[in-house]
Coordinates of C-alpha atoms in Angstrom, one line a residue:
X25 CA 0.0 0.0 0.0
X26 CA 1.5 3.9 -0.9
X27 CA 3.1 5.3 2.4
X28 CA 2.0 9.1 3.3
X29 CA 3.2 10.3 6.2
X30 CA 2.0 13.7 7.4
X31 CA 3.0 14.1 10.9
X32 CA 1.8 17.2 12.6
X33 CA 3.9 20.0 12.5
X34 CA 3.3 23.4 13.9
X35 CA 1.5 25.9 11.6
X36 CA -0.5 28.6 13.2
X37 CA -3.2 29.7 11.1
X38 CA -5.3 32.4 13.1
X39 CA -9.0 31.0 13.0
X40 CA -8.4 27.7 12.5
X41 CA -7.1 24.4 14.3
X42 CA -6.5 20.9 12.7
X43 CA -7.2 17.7 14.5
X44 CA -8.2 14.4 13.6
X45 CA -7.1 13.0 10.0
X46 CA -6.5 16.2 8.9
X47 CA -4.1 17.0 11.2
X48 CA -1.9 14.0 11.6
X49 CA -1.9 11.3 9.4
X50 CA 0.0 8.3 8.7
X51 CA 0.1 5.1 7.3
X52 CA -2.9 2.5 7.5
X53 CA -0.7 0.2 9.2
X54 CA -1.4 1.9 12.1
X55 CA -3.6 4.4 11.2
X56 CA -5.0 5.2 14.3
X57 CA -4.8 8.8 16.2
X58 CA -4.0 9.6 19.6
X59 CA -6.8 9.5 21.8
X60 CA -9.4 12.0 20.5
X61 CA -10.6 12.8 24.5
X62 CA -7.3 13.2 25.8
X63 CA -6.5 15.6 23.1
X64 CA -10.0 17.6 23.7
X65 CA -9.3 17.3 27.5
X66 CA -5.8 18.9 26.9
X67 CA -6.6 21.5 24.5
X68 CA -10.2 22.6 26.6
X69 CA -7.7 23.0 30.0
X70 CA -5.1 24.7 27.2
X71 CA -7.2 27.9 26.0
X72 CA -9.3 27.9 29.4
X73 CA -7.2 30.9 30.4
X74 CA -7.7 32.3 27.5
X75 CA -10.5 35.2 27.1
X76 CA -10.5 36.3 23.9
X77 CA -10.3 34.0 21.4
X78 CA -9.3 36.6 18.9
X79 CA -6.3 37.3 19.9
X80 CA -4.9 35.3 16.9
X81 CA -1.2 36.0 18.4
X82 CA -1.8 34.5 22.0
X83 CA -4.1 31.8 20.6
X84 CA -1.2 30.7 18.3
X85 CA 1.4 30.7 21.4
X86 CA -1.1 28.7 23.4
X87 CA -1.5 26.4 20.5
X88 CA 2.4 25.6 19.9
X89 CA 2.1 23.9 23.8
X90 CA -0.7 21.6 22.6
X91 CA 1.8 20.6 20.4
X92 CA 4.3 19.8 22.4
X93 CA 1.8 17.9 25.1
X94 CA 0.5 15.4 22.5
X95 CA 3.6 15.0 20.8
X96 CA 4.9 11.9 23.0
X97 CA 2.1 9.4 21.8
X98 CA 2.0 11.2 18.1
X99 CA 5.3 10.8 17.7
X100 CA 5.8 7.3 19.0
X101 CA 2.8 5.7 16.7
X102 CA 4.0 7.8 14.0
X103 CA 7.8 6.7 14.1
X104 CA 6.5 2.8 14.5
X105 CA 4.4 3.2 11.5
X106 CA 7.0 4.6 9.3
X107 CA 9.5 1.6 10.8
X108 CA 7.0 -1.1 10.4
X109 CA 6.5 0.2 6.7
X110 CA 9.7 0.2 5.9
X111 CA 10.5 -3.2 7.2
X112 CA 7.5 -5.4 5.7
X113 CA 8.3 -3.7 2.2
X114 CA 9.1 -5.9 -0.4
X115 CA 12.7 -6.5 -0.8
X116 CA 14.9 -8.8 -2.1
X117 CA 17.7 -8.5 0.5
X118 CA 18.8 -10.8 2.7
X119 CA 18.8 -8.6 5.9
X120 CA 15.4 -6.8 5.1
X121 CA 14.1 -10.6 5.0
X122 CA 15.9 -11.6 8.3
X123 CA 14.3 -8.5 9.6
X124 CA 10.8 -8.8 8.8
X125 CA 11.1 -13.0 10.6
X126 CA 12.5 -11.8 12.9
X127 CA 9.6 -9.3 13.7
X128 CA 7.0 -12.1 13.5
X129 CA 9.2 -14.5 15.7
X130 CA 9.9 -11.7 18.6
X131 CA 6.1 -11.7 18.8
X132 CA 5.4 -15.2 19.0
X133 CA 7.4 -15.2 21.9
X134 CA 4.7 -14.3 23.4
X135 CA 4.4 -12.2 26.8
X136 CA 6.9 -9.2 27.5
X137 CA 7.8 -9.8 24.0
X138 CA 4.3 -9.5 22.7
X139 CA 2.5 -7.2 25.1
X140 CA 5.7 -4.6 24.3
X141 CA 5.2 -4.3 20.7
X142 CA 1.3 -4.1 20.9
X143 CA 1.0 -1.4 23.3
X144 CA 3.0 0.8 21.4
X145 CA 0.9 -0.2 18.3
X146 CA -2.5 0.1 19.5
X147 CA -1.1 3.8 21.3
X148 CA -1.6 2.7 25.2
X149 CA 2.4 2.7 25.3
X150 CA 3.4 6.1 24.3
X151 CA 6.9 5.9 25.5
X152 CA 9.7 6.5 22.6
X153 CA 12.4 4.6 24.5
X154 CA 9.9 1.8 25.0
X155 CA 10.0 1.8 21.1
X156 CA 13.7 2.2 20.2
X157 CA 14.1 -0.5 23.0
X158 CA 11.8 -3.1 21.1
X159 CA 12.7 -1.9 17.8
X160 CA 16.4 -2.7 18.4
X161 CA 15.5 -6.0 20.4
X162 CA 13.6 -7.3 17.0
X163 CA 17.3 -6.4 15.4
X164 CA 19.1 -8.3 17.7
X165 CA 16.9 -11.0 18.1
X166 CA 16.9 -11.5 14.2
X167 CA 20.9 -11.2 14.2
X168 CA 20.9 -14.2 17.5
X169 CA 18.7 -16.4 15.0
X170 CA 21.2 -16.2 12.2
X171 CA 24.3 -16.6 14.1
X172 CA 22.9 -20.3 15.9
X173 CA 23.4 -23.2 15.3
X174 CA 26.6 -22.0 13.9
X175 CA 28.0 -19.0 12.6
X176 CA 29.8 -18.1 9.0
X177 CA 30.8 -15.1 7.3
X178 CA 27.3 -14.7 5.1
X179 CA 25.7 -14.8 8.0
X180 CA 27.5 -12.3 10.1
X181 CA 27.9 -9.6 7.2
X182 CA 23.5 -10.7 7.0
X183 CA 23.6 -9.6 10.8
X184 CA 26.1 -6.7 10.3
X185 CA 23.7 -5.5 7.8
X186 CA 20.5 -6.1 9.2
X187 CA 21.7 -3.5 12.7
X188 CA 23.0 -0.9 9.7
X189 CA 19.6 -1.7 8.4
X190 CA 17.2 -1.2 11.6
X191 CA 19.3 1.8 12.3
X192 CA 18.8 3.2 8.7
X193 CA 15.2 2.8 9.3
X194 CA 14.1 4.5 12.8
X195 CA 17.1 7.0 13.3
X196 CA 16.0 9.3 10.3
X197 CA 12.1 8.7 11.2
X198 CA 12.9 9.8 14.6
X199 CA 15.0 13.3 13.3
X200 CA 12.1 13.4 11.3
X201 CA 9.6 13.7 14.1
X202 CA 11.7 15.5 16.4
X203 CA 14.2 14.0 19.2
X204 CA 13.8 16.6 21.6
X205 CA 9.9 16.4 21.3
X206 CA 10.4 12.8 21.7
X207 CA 12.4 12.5 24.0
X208 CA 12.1 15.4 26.3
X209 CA 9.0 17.0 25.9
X210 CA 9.3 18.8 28.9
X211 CA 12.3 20.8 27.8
X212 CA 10.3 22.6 24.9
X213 CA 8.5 25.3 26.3
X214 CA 4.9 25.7 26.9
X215 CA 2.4 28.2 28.3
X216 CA 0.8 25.6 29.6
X217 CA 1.4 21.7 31.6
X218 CA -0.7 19.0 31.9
X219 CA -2.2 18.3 35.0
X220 CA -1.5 14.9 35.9
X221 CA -4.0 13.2 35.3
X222 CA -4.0 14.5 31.8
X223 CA -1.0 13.9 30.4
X224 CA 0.1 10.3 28.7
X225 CA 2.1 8.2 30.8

């Protein structure tokens, strides 16, 4: 299926506010938003101090911290959408095979191994870290598989290649997104903060 990723990006336009599809779409692989009442919750407790809503200038400052408070989950489903794509591609290479087994075996492991991957997809695991973590376990687990019973040379360049690969894969989709949004959300400033029992864990 044709990838289209349009991950939300600031853009202030005075009068108007995108959500939904329309403001943050990605691939049908996991084409599901963030949670539609947490982002109403967020964005209500946002603008409450505001008083006039047309006072396009302030509206746009408060708007840029809604932003930043839903970009953890965004973000996360976002960069695991654009991985997943790129790894179940067709593709005749060697790695990009022992990469896509390797994604179907992790999960038929079954538990931690399982429950991981799947809370991230279905967006109850917004944590980045949680992701790379996985992501980079799926690598390694696929590079262990090839190098038992008994390593050779094919195999280990196959391994070699399949890290340079998975690294190829979620490092630029991460840049892409934004680390410092990823990662530390809290250091991009914000007019407002969660409360929280509002913010995603």
């Amino acid at each position: 299926m044709p990838n289209r990723s349009m991950p939300a990006s600031p853009c202030p336009t005075p009068g108007a506010l995108l959500m939904g599809d329309a403001f943050n779409m990605r691939h049908p692989l996991t084409g599901r938003n963030d949670s539609g009442i947490v982002r109403y919750c967020v964005l209500r407790n946002l603008l409450r101090p505001l008083h006039d809503l047309h006072d396009a200038s302030s509206l746009c400052e408060y708007l840029e911290s809604f932003y930043t408070l839903r970009k953890p989950v965004a973000s996360t489903i976002n960069t695991l959408a654009g991985a997943l794509y790129q790894v179940f591609s067709a593709s005749p290479d060697p790695a990009g095979k022992e990469m896509r087994q390797a994604c179907f075996d992790y999960l038929s492991l079954g538990g931690l191994f399982s429950n991981g991957p799947i809370s991230l997809l279905s967006g109850l695991n917004p944590r980045p870290l949680h992701l790379v973590a996985h992501f980079f376990a799926v690598a390694i687990y696929g590079v262990w598989r090839l190098l038992l019973p008994f390593p050779s040379p094919k195999r280990l360049w196959i391994g070699v290649r399949l890290i340079s690969g998975a690294s190829a894969i979620i490092f630029p989709i991460i840049k892409a997104e934004g680390f410092r949004q990823m990662f530390f959300p809290a250091t991009v400033p914000a007019y407002y903060r969660a409360p929280p029992a509002l913010k995603y864990h």
